[in-house]
């Protein structure tokens, strides 16, 4: 008969079985079952337990603290819980006298103390290898170098102290919470350490134990109580938790700061061969950058504040440099092998200017697009303009049609709302070359669209498209010239990051006669005042927009816009000519509504954020934005740009339902400035690049250390160095560039953040 080996548990279960056999009399072990459970929990404290099991063990320990005072009937379920919990915990691996070296690419399970459960927790932080852990940089630091005396400590202060346990602690029950208090002294004064729901601390520390503790102080009548955040025996564990500048890491439940520090320190101790420094020595010397190994060590466990700053500067610069190096190589590769098509017509600009009803000045990106379409057509090629919404596509279709009609060029329109017959007609015109230019939405890169000779691609409001979507359209031509445009000012740092391999032009002048909108911030309770002003302006012959808070055209938000529309029509704006506009309207109804507003047959257009771009009605000079706090700063700036289309003084009234200091401070940025680039920088500062509209789609690389807003100088330096390096050695063939060559890979590959 085959015998199966019994699985050993980390804690012997014999005492638990004996306790049950003896009728739960608390005589199975010397010192009682509470001492046995306490000892077991201490042994398993650093074991690789799943989060829920570690929590269950702590709860069991707390429940067994009063085991001696319970009746046998009350003890029975506790013993059953203990046996069920402990039997599945395997014994810990025997410690290795000499820990083996680990390498950068080894899994984190190569570290002592990291088994499957802890590895799973680390993976949730994006950490699966030794290198990942060493690049899990601190979010901040706490300077625990100065030890505070008990007599010096101030109420509310977070401090580091070195104290001696002065006697046995006590556990006091306060409702559902149990408060553990342990008396301590530093030789001159006395105080107490406080823990919540950790009764085992009473037994953990004995009189005479020296501790280094960090916590928040409470001082009453001269008595100091320290609510402990971290505690260790003085001189233990390489003193990673106190007596130094201590790193504080981003983490999740189940992974304490203490554990992360120990694991990172173990990596630095055991990883003898860190990757070779990728930055060439000459570059490091010129930019006064420390080496990679020093930067890692000083980032995690700084020897001083200046050393930590030098380490951070080095690591941030490297991230920015690697990004710019990929962009530089991509740009070089495109210029060398994909030079694009030369489309030139020397008379096109003069001919277009001659047809314009205005002087060619100011921020007219639509005119730039019109000129590109005209040049493409005159060179026998085709051009495509892609916009993110049907409203914007229709607006471009009308505007470009009016601009180009005198020159014999008429765009066609391609959107998803066309009938099958209309769509087929447009497809055939593009495939045959009959249609010289097309304006459309996402429908342009659908599989059925073919071009005879696509030479120019113009993508408007480019941040609203994903990189793959743009690529699908450009792939329909043979090396077409690509323009990406946006009316949304982009912070310079994001422009150099997301569009670093493009030539960038900025049009930042208002056309002559245009006036910046006067922006007012009102509480929602002042809505009557806002609508009274709107009625005055309409009475003077102007038109107005009312924008309801809808960031996406969800059913709920459209219903809210419709509800607000009906309330306005029956209430504050009764008697005015109102219409509702949203993204799920029938296309024909939407076009009729916009046409009526443009022609002056409507006084007020109530809309979702659909009108953010592409709506151009010169007579509209008032905008009321409901729940303005729900919009981003750049989006609000875009919206109020709809009322700066003529010489009339425009007014933007922002109604805020959230009147918290934080919300009002953010909205006051719009009141203070009309500089779109300043507003974009402020938006970036407050929301981060990942939250700004569209840049998540760009696939911007995660920056572990660099700050796209704060590291502007480093970004400029990294760009300068990267482009100069590629200019001198495009293939990175120099021996000292081997690390860089391996890191950036093939420049012809599709980096996720470039076209």
XYZ file of C-alpha atoms in Angstrom:
755
model
C 0.000 0.000 0.000
C 1.367 3.374 -1.021
C 2.101 5.726 1.834
C 1.661 9.460 1.494
C 3.933 11.818 3.355
C 2.058 14.018 5.775
C 2.517 17.720 5.198
C 4.259 19.339 8.116
C 2.886 22.610 9.441
C 4.929 25.564 10.588
C 3.593 25.256 14.160
C 3.201 21.895 15.986
C -0.474 21.069 16.335
C -0.041 18.577 19.169
C -0.785 21.113 21.932
C -4.060 22.035 20.232
C -5.132 18.384 19.975
C -4.105 17.765 23.574
C -6.108 20.785 24.721
C -9.206 19.362 23.029
C -8.617 15.882 24.512
C -8.317 17.369 28.011
C -11.648 19.149 27.712
C -10.300 22.667 27.098
C -8.933 23.101 30.620
C -5.981 25.302 29.504
C -3.436 22.793 30.817
C -2.021 21.445 27.544
C 1.027 23.745 27.542
C 2.977 25.547 30.201
C 1.888 29.186 30.376
C -1.516 28.477 28.868
C -2.937 28.476 25.350
C -2.845 32.269 25.057
C 0.960 32.133 25.369
C 1.124 29.293 22.804
C -0.946 31.229 20.226
C 1.026 34.400 20.907
C 4.286 32.535 20.348
C 2.961 30.979 17.135
C 1.928 34.386 15.786
C 5.375 35.800 16.564
C 7.058 32.940 14.739
C 4.906 33.521 11.677
C 5.155 37.285 11.719
C 7.530 37.452 8.751
C 6.240 34.323 7.037
C 4.957 34.579 3.462
C 1.267 34.539 4.372
C -1.578 35.778 2.175
C -3.023 39.044 3.392
C -6.278 37.483 4.572
C -4.496 34.679 6.430
C -2.166 37.082 8.211
C -5.196 39.109 9.254
C -6.977 35.985 10.485
C -3.912 35.047 12.525
C -3.849 38.468 14.188
C -7.558 38.208 14.966
C -7.049 34.748 16.490
C -4.198 36.031 18.609
C -6.314 38.880 19.915
C -9.252 36.563 20.617
C -7.028 34.173 22.618
C -5.564 36.882 24.888
C -8.340 36.194 27.440
C -8.358 32.440 26.893
C -7.679 31.766 30.567
C -10.822 33.629 31.662
C -13.134 31.830 29.207
C -15.268 28.796 29.892
C -14.421 25.450 28.197
C -17.423 25.970 25.878
C -16.076 29.371 24.824
C -12.567 27.961 24.344
C -13.657 25.138 22.046
C -14.311 27.242 18.870
C -11.035 29.113 19.384
C -9.034 25.887 19.363
C -10.905 24.725 16.253
C -10.075 28.056 14.550
C -6.430 27.762 15.544
C -6.092 24.210 14.227
C -7.837 25.073 10.952
C -5.656 28.130 10.420
C -2.278 26.705 11.443
C -2.483 23.318 9.757
C -2.225 24.858 6.248
C 0.828 26.994 6.981
C 3.980 25.169 5.818
C 7.200 25.469 7.812
C 9.441 28.358 6.734
C 12.463 27.613 4.625
C 15.649 27.222 6.562
C 17.661 30.439 6.479
C 20.714 30.379 4.297
C 23.956 31.153 6.045
C 25.357 32.782 2.913
C 22.658 34.180 0.666
C 23.295 33.663 -3.010
C 23.694 36.580 -5.366
C 20.721 37.652 -7.437
C 20.646 39.352 -10.814
C 18.629 42.230 -12.210
C 16.306 39.959 -14.199
C 15.727 37.329 -11.482
C 12.155 36.995 -10.191
C 11.406 38.536 -6.803
C 10.883 35.029 -5.431
C 14.691 34.743 -5.440
C 14.640 37.010 -2.382
C 14.422 35.656 1.142
C 10.921 36.197 2.503
C 9.152 36.328 -0.872
C 6.974 33.338 -1.600
C 3.919 33.069 -3.857
C 1.631 35.175 -1.667
C 4.038 38.071 -1.234
C 5.070 37.823 -4.891
C 1.423 38.238 -5.843
C 1.171 41.388 -3.744
C 4.330 42.776 -5.333
C 2.981 41.969 -8.792
C -0.012 44.187 -8.054
C 2.501 47.026 -7.777
C 4.025 46.052 -11.130
C 6.990 44.358 -9.448
C 7.929 40.904 -10.723
C 11.715 41.067 -10.953
C 14.652 42.318 -8.919
C 15.025 45.192 -11.378
C 11.370 46.145 -10.970
C 11.816 46.300 -7.208
C 14.951 48.416 -7.449
C 13.079 50.791 -9.777
C 10.132 51.050 -7.388
C 11.294 54.422 -6.189
C 10.221 56.139 -2.965
C 7.311 58.542 -3.203
C 8.781 60.660 -0.427
C 11.181 60.552 2.506
C 11.031 61.049 6.258
C 14.082 62.483 7.965
C 14.451 60.343 11.066
C 18.064 61.193 11.770
C 17.321 63.376 14.758
C 16.117 61.514 17.844
C 13.708 63.633 19.872
C 13.688 63.563 23.670
C 10.384 62.942 25.428
C 10.651 66.288 27.211
C 11.049 68.125 23.876
C 8.187 66.570 21.966
C 5.298 68.795 20.847
C 1.627 67.886 20.601
C 0.795 66.659 17.088
C 4.439 66.199 16.150
C 5.542 63.102 14.244
C 8.835 62.170 15.838
C 11.504 59.496 16.149
C 12.509 58.478 19.663
C 14.849 55.997 21.302
C 13.272 54.730 24.497
C 13.462 51.920 27.026
C 10.433 49.875 28.051
C 9.781 50.789 31.701
C 7.364 48.032 32.655
C 4.545 45.764 31.565
C 1.930 47.286 29.327
C -1.832 47.115 29.616
C -4.776 46.651 27.267
C -7.834 48.869 27.692
C -11.088 48.199 25.842
C -12.831 51.204 24.320
C -15.966 50.044 22.595
C -14.874 47.730 19.804
C -11.308 48.952 19.941
C -8.626 47.759 22.291
C -5.895 50.223 23.155
C -2.475 48.862 24.154
C -0.300 51.141 26.294
C 3.341 50.380 27.099
C 5.264 52.663 29.527
C 8.666 53.916 28.332
C 11.443 56.256 29.395
C 14.425 57.937 27.778
C 16.247 58.382 31.072
C 15.052 61.941 31.640
C 11.294 61.714 31.164
C 8.552 59.107 30.880
C 5.790 58.502 28.379
C 3.819 55.690 26.801
C 3.586 53.964 23.457
C 0.098 53.373 22.073
C -1.209 50.776 19.606
C -4.791 50.145 18.526
C -6.172 46.597 18.271
C -2.741 45.048 18.771
C -2.977 43.527 22.265
C -0.037 41.204 21.622
C 2.287 44.190 21.997
C 1.927 43.766 25.774
C 3.808 40.470 25.592
C 6.132 41.457 22.751
C 8.112 43.999 24.765
C 9.526 43.471 28.231
C 11.019 45.871 30.738
C 14.521 46.953 29.689
C 13.972 46.491 25.923
C 15.464 49.370 23.923
C 13.259 50.524 21.057
C 13.422 53.021 18.222
C 9.888 54.218 17.497
C 8.235 56.602 15.044
C 4.802 58.003 15.671
C 2.461 60.919 16.246
C 2.641 62.527 19.672
C -0.192 63.544 21.932
C 0.717 65.699 24.934
C -1.755 66.265 27.759
C -0.823 67.756 31.103
C 2.811 67.054 30.323
C 2.177 63.345 29.682
C 3.405 62.124 26.273
C 1.557 59.393 24.377
C 3.034 58.264 21.055
C 0.717 56.471 18.614
C 3.236 54.146 17.026
C 3.575 54.004 13.255
C 6.790 51.946 13.227
C 8.811 50.272 15.928
C 11.971 48.176 16.045
C 14.455 46.932 18.561
C 17.376 49.347 18.685
C 20.272 48.197 16.510
C 18.217 45.587 14.615
C 17.674 45.033 10.913
C 20.441 47.342 9.756
C 18.425 50.222 11.261
C 16.439 50.747 8.074
C 13.437 52.285 9.806
C 15.017 55.088 11.859
C 18.203 57.015 12.523
C 18.444 57.959 8.844
C 16.537 59.505 5.935
C 13.901 56.805 5.490
C 12.172 56.056 2.153
C 8.383 55.889 1.987
C 7.177 53.778 -0.961
C 3.908 53.545 -2.873
C 2.322 50.364 -1.547
C -0.882 48.383 -1.055
C -2.496 46.535 1.840
C -0.433 43.568 2.963
C 2.924 45.142 2.064
C 4.201 47.312 4.884
C 6.821 50.022 4.494
C 9.001 47.968 6.806
C 8.815 44.943 4.513
C 9.460 46.955 1.327
C 12.521 48.595 2.860
C 13.912 45.226 3.905
C 13.332 43.726 0.463
C 14.909 46.670 -1.364
C 17.877 46.599 1.011
C 18.240 42.868 0.400
C 18.271 43.550 -3.362
C 20.995 46.142 -3.031
C 23.012 43.795 -0.827
C 22.665 40.655 -2.927
C 22.529 42.082 -6.465
C 26.281 42.263 -6.943
C 26.212 42.988 -10.678
C 23.832 45.829 -11.483
C 23.308 46.585 -15.187
C 26.074 48.507 -16.889
C 25.534 52.257 -16.881
C 23.698 53.087 -20.098
C 24.709 56.748 -20.169
C 28.115 57.313 -21.782
C 30.789 58.538 -19.406
C 31.377 61.719 -21.407
C 27.698 62.597 -21.198
C 27.609 61.961 -17.441
C 30.627 64.185 -16.924
C 29.244 66.995 -19.079
C 25.895 66.984 -17.288
C 27.482 66.252 -13.873
C 25.445 63.100 -13.337
C 26.327 60.407 -10.807
C 26.656 56.764 -11.894
C 23.683 54.421 -12.054
C 24.648 52.255 -9.079
C 25.245 55.260 -6.837
C 21.951 56.761 -7.977
C 20.061 53.593 -7.044
C 21.597 53.315 -3.593
C 21.211 56.988 -2.762
C 17.625 57.017 -4.013
C 16.533 54.185 -1.745
C 18.696 54.845 1.307
C 20.131 58.376 0.998
C 23.226 59.293 2.949
C 22.002 62.888 2.909
C 19.536 65.218 1.249
C 22.043 66.524 -1.305
C 22.989 62.961 -2.276
C 19.312 62.078 -2.692
C 18.759 65.091 -4.963
C 21.754 64.152 -7.118
C 20.449 60.580 -7.391
C 16.972 61.697 -8.365
C 18.334 64.108 -10.973
C 20.369 61.321 -12.559
C 17.496 58.826 -12.732
C 15.001 61.418 -14.004
C 17.431 62.575 -16.677
C 17.993 59.001 -17.862
C 14.255 58.376 -18.273
C 13.860 61.555 -20.313
C 16.999 60.860 -22.312
C 15.898 57.341 -23.261
C 12.550 58.689 -24.432
C 14.134 61.428 -26.501
C 16.707 59.009 -27.906
C 13.937 56.807 -29.281
C 12.260 59.853 -30.799
C 15.542 61.071 -32.296
C 16.277 57.684 -33.881
C 12.748 57.434 -35.202
C 12.983 60.910 -36.708
C 16.346 60.122 -38.283
C 15.033 56.856 -39.706
C 11.974 58.526 -41.207
C 14.025 61.316 -42.774
C 16.535 58.868 -44.204
C 14.284 56.188 -45.663
C 10.796 57.703 -45.687
C 11.491 61.217 -46.850
C 7.866 61.715 -47.676
C 6.485 63.147 -50.869
C 7.299 66.593 -52.101
C 4.063 68.363 -52.927
C 4.657 71.926 -54.062
C 2.664 74.572 -55.853
C 4.193 78.038 -55.716
C 0.933 79.784 -56.586
C -1.330 78.005 -54.077
C -0.779 80.342 -51.126
C -1.274 83.501 -53.157
C -4.385 82.080 -54.807
C -5.902 81.085 -51.439
C -5.109 84.443 -49.831
C -6.781 86.169 -52.725
C -10.030 84.348 -51.980
C -10.063 84.902 -48.219
C -12.531 87.437 -46.792
C -9.956 88.385 -44.162
C -6.244 89.107 -43.821
C -4.117 85.992 -43.227
C -3.043 86.602 -39.625
C -3.802 85.133 -36.225
C -4.385 81.570 -35.102
C -6.023 80.112 -38.188
C -5.161 76.417 -38.243
C -8.143 75.775 -40.516
C -6.559 77.996 -43.181
C -3.336 75.998 -42.857
C -5.368 72.860 -43.490
C -7.069 74.471 -46.481
C -3.706 75.368 -48.004
C -2.458 71.780 -47.564
C -5.605 70.442 -49.259
C -5.172 72.856 -52.147
C -1.501 71.976 -52.693
C -2.289 68.245 -52.641
C -5.085 68.635 -55.177
C -2.985 70.759 -57.547
C -0.230 68.133 -57.429
C -2.677 65.441 -58.496
C -2.854 63.841 -55.055
C -5.628 63.414 -52.503
C -6.017 64.768 -48.971
C -7.992 63.592 -45.945
C -9.052 65.581 -42.884
C -10.060 63.494 -39.868
C -11.981 64.967 -36.912
C -13.102 63.204 -33.713
C -16.819 64.101 -33.856
C -19.431 64.460 -36.557
C -20.204 68.021 -35.448
C -16.569 69.033 -35.958
C -16.295 67.091 -39.218
C -19.430 68.803 -40.547
C -18.092 72.203 -39.448
C -14.788 71.570 -41.282
C -16.670 70.314 -44.306
C -18.673 73.547 -44.514
C -15.771 75.886 -43.716
C -13.258 74.236 -46.048
C -15.888 74.023 -48.761
C -16.482 77.780 -48.564
C -12.740 78.560 -48.541
C -11.858 76.263 -51.465
C -14.940 76.582 -53.666
C -13.619 79.676 -55.538
C -10.503 77.637 -56.361
C -12.478 74.753 -57.858
C -11.994 72.264 -54.993
C -14.974 70.716 -53.191
C -14.453 68.265 -50.313
C -16.689 65.253 -49.770
C -17.961 64.234 -46.318
C -17.623 60.729 -44.860
C -19.178 59.933 -41.473
C -20.867 56.930 -39.929
C -24.303 58.538 -40.221
C -24.313 58.498 -44.042
C -26.748 56.108 -45.660
C -25.255 52.992 -47.292
C -25.847 54.502 -50.732
C -24.157 57.793 -49.781
C -21.246 55.960 -48.197
C -20.791 53.800 -51.301
C -20.728 56.877 -53.511
C -17.997 58.503 -51.406
C -15.961 55.259 -51.301
C -16.052 55.013 -55.093
C -15.073 58.678 -55.544
C -12.053 58.229 -53.272
C -10.962 54.945 -54.842
C -11.162 56.345 -58.372
C -9.500 59.647 -57.511
C -12.588 61.608 -58.515
C -12.734 63.112 -55.010
C -9.619 65.208 -54.379
C -10.211 65.691 -50.673
C -12.415 64.229 -47.974
C -13.433 65.355 -44.503
C -14.590 62.698 -42.088
C -14.537 61.004 -38.719
C -13.308 57.563 -37.659
C -15.097 56.265 -40.749
C -12.045 57.347 -42.780
C -9.851 54.526 -41.508
C -12.484 51.811 -41.878
C -11.492 48.806 -43.974
C -13.669 49.712 -46.948
C -12.046 53.097 -47.597
C -9.490 53.137 -50.449
C -7.631 56.106 -51.926
C -6.270 56.449 -55.422
C -3.299 58.480 -54.147
C -3.433 59.775 -50.566
C -0.700 62.416 -50.251
C -1.814 64.540 -47.273
C -3.356 63.478 -43.963
C -4.631 66.126 -41.524
C -5.754 64.994 -38.084
C -7.590 67.630 -36.096
C -7.884 67.519 -32.310
C -5.270 64.780 -32.547
C -5.318 63.990 -28.818
C -8.833 62.587 -29.239
C -7.493 59.712 -31.366
C -5.389 56.745 -30.373
C -2.039 56.202 -32.075
C -3.266 53.043 -33.792
C -6.277 54.893 -35.210
C -4.091 57.565 -36.755
C -1.784 54.921 -38.136
C -4.661 53.134 -39.867
C -5.436 56.279 -41.839
C -1.856 57.185 -42.784
C -1.286 53.593 -43.910
C -3.842 54.138 -46.692
C -1.327 56.290 -48.565
C 2.274 55.962 -49.768
C 4.290 58.023 -47.294
C 1.708 60.821 -47.038
C 2.577 64.156 -45.459
C 1.009 64.169 -41.994
C -0.300 67.200 -40.100
C -1.666 66.882 -36.572
C -3.507 69.897 -35.208
C -5.139 70.960 -31.991
C -6.825 74.076 -30.684
C -5.987 72.838 -27.181
C -2.705 74.354 -26.030
C -0.325 71.546 -25.096
C 2.251 72.046 -22.332
C 5.711 72.257 -23.850
C 6.894 69.241 -21.896
C 4.088 67.069 -23.266
C 4.660 68.406 -26.776
C 8.347 67.433 -26.636
C 7.370 64.046 -25.233
C 4.371 63.050 -27.322
C 5.422 64.836 -30.522
C 9.181 64.926 -30.141
C 9.736 63.516 -33.636
C 7.491 66.135 -35.283
C 8.208 69.676 -36.417
C 6.071 71.774 -34.068
C 4.525 75.134 -34.956
C 2.580 77.288 -32.508
C -0.019 79.837 -33.629
C -0.590 82.001 -30.569
C -1.971 85.321 -31.871
C -5.589 86.416 -31.808
C -6.885 87.733 -35.124
C -7.235 91.541 -35.293
C -10.303 92.848 -33.501
C -10.903 89.725 -31.437
C -11.407 90.255 -27.697
C -10.595 87.854 -24.891
C -13.709 86.709 -22.984
C -14.491 88.256 -19.628
C -14.780 85.259 -17.336
C -16.826 85.326 -14.139
C -17.103 82.654 -11.439
C -20.464 82.366 -9.689
C -21.940 79.971 -7.162
C -24.806 77.827 -8.405
C -27.132 79.825 -6.114
C -26.436 82.855 -8.320
C -27.851 81.146 -11.391
C -30.654 83.729 -11.691
C -28.066 86.497 -11.989
C -26.259 84.613 -14.754
C -29.404 84.015 -16.782
C -30.601 87.596 -16.312
C -27.318 88.776 -17.855
C -27.713 86.261 -20.694
C -31.179 87.640 -21.453
C -29.782 91.193 -21.560
C -27.167 90.166 -24.127
C -29.736 88.322 -26.238
C -31.920 91.423 -26.046
C -28.993 93.383 -27.470
C -28.923 91.079 -30.497
C -26.339 88.538 -29.362
C -26.670 84.733 -29.093
C -25.621 82.401 -26.269
C -24.551 78.891 -25.326
C -25.487 77.008 -22.188
C -23.194 74.060 -21.552
C -24.341 71.214 -19.325
C -21.752 68.973 -17.639
C -21.190 66.063 -19.958
C -17.676 64.826 -20.522
C -18.891 61.816 -22.463
C -22.175 61.528 -24.228
C -23.718 59.015 -21.836
C -27.458 58.421 -21.704
C -27.633 59.824 -18.163
C -25.792 63.021 -19.056
C -27.865 63.608 -22.165
C -30.989 63.108 -20.056
C -29.636 65.715 -17.624
C -29.026 68.145 -20.491
C -32.553 67.574 -21.801
C -34.023 68.071 -18.322
C -32.099 71.341 -17.918
C -33.247 72.448 -21.378
C -36.905 71.899 -20.540
C -36.525 73.715 -17.204
C -34.897 76.732 -18.872
C -37.471 76.897 -21.631
C -40.299 76.883 -19.102
C -38.507 79.015 -16.499
C -35.599 81.463 -16.578
C -35.418 81.745 -20.373
C -39.103 81.547 -21.184
C -39.788 83.529 -24.325
C -36.391 83.016 -25.934
C -35.761 80.718 -28.891
C -33.944 77.686 -27.465
C -32.700 74.438 -28.978
C -30.937 71.381 -27.559
C -27.796 69.814 -29.066
C -26.148 66.533 -28.033
C -24.134 63.727 -29.584
C -26.910 61.170 -29.916
C -29.275 63.294 -31.949
C -30.240 62.216 -35.424
C -27.482 63.650 -37.703
C -29.951 65.497 -39.890
C -31.674 67.038 -36.864
C -28.282 68.048 -35.471
C -27.274 69.706 -38.763
C -30.595 71.573 -38.922
C -30.145 72.798 -35.333
C -26.624 74.049 -36.021
C -27.726 75.711 -39.255
C -30.560 77.488 -37.440
C -28.167 78.758 -34.794
C -25.606 79.933 -37.356
C -28.305 81.758 -39.313
C -29.577 83.563 -36.206
C -32.900 81.743 -36.002
C -32.131 80.596 -32.451
C -31.179 82.705 -29.431
C -29.706 80.058 -27.155
C -28.124 76.671 -27.813
C -28.250 74.301 -24.824
C -25.595 71.656 -25.321
C -23.327 69.114 -23.781
C -19.561 69.566 -24.216
C -20.128 68.585 -27.843
C -19.511 72.212 -28.833
C -16.026 72.210 -27.272
C -14.468 72.363 -30.731
C -15.610 73.047 -34.258
C -18.538 75.404 -33.576
C -17.975 78.834 -35.106
C -20.828 81.334 -34.736
C -19.550 84.905 -34.661
C -22.700 86.401 -33.119
C -22.564 84.097 -30.065
C -20.939 86.140 -27.299
C -22.255 84.613 -24.045
C -21.616 81.201 -22.531
C -23.016 79.862 -19.259
C -21.298 76.694 -18.032
C -23.269 74.677 -15.488
C -21.317 72.703 -12.851
C -18.068 74.119 -14.185
C -16.034 72.210 -11.590
C -16.738 68.994 -13.490
C -14.647 70.104 -16.469
C -10.887 70.207 -16.871
C -9.220 73.613 -17.141
C -8.121 73.051 -20.735
C -11.634 71.936 -21.663
C -13.158 75.050 -20.080
C -10.677 77.180 -22.017
C -11.689 75.387 -25.200
C -15.365 75.947 -24.489
C -15.069 79.675 -23.889
C -13.096 79.925 -27.118
C -16.422 79.380 -28.914
C -17.478 82.921 -27.970
C -14.317 84.719 -29.127
C -15.185 84.641 -32.811
C -15.958 88.305 -33.488
C -15.326 91.871 -32.325
C -18.156 91.711 -29.753
C -17.075 91.530 -26.099
C -17.605 87.886 -25.045
C -18.651 86.767 -21.558
C -18.140 83.351 -19.946
C -20.125 82.708 -16.757
C -19.018 79.621 -14.816
C -21.535 78.272 -12.284
C -19.940 76.146 -9.566
C -21.949 73.725 -7.435
C -18.833 72.671 -5.546
C -17.689 75.745 -3.615
C -14.864 74.043 -1.740
C -11.624 76.077 -1.604
C -9.874 73.546 -3.837
C -12.554 73.635 -6.553
C -12.848 77.430 -6.539
C -9.067 77.886 -6.580
C -8.855 75.719 -9.703
C -11.616 77.607 -11.520
C -10.112 80.992 -10.633
C -7.247 80.111 -12.973
C -9.674 80.753 -15.853
C -10.685 84.085 -14.335
C -7.053 85.116 -13.883
C -5.624 84.314 -17.311
C -6.509 83.799 -20.946
C -3.112 82.341 -21.812
C -3.941 78.845 -23.054
C -0.433 77.560 -22.460
C -0.410 78.763 -18.856
C -3.782 77.093 -18.371
C -2.512 73.868 -19.945
C 0.514 73.872 -17.627
C -1.776 74.379 -14.626
C -3.999 71.535 -15.824
C -0.939 69.323 -16.111
C 0.203 70.334 -12.637
C -3.130 69.490 -11.056
C -4.195 66.417 -13.000
C -1.016 64.795 -14.295
C -0.315 63.747 -17.904
C -2.262 60.503 -17.642
C -5.463 62.352 -16.782
C -5.305 65.029 -19.462
C -7.744 64.389 -22.281
C -6.312 62.153 -24.950
C -2.783 61.724 -23.642
C -3.663 58.372 -22.080
C -4.373 57.216 -25.646
C -0.973 58.464 -26.684
C 0.591 55.646 -24.698
C 3.027 58.001 -23.007
C 5.642 55.911 -21.202
C 5.353 55.726 -17.444
C 7.866 57.954 -15.736
C 9.051 56.305 -12.536
C 11.182 59.263 -11.512
C 10.870 62.125 -14.014
C 8.235 64.820 -13.589
C 7.074 66.149 -16.949
C 6.126 69.464 -15.396
C 8.959 69.964 -12.938
C 11.858 68.580 -14.973
C 11.621 70.994 -17.895
C 15.328 71.850 -17.801
C 16.298 68.182 -17.703
C 13.908 67.440 -20.571
C 15.450 70.161 -22.735
C 18.956 68.910 -21.917
C 18.006 65.294 -22.582
C 16.479 66.237 -25.940
C 19.528 68.232 -26.950
C 21.889 65.409 -25.984
C 19.817 62.650 -27.590
C 19.396 64.392 -30.935
C 23.082 65.366 -31.009
C 24.088 61.777 -30.291
C 21.917 60.378 -33.086
C 23.185 63.025 -35.477
C 26.770 61.932 -34.766
C 26.144 58.168 -34.580
C 22.683 57.251 -35.956
C 23.073 53.504 -35.404
C 24.728 53.880 -31.973
C 27.650 51.767 -33.143
C 30.300 53.193 -30.796
C 31.376 50.544 -28.224
C 30.425 52.742 -25.280
C 26.851 52.966 -26.652
C 26.168 49.222 -26.559
C 23.851 49.563 -23.567
C 21.878 52.318 -25.236
C 21.651 50.390 -28.499
C 20.195 47.378 -26.731
C 17.771 49.485 -24.697
C 16.215 51.467 -27.554
C 15.962 48.564 -29.988
C 14.982 48.961 -33.621
C 14.120 52.592 -34.460
C 11.752 51.357 -37.152
C 9.597 49.650 -34.556
C 6.361 51.294 -33.523
C 7.100 53.118 -30.310
C 3.763 53.484 -28.522
C 3.989 57.262 -28.217
C 4.780 58.276 -31.817
C 3.086 58.099 -35.178
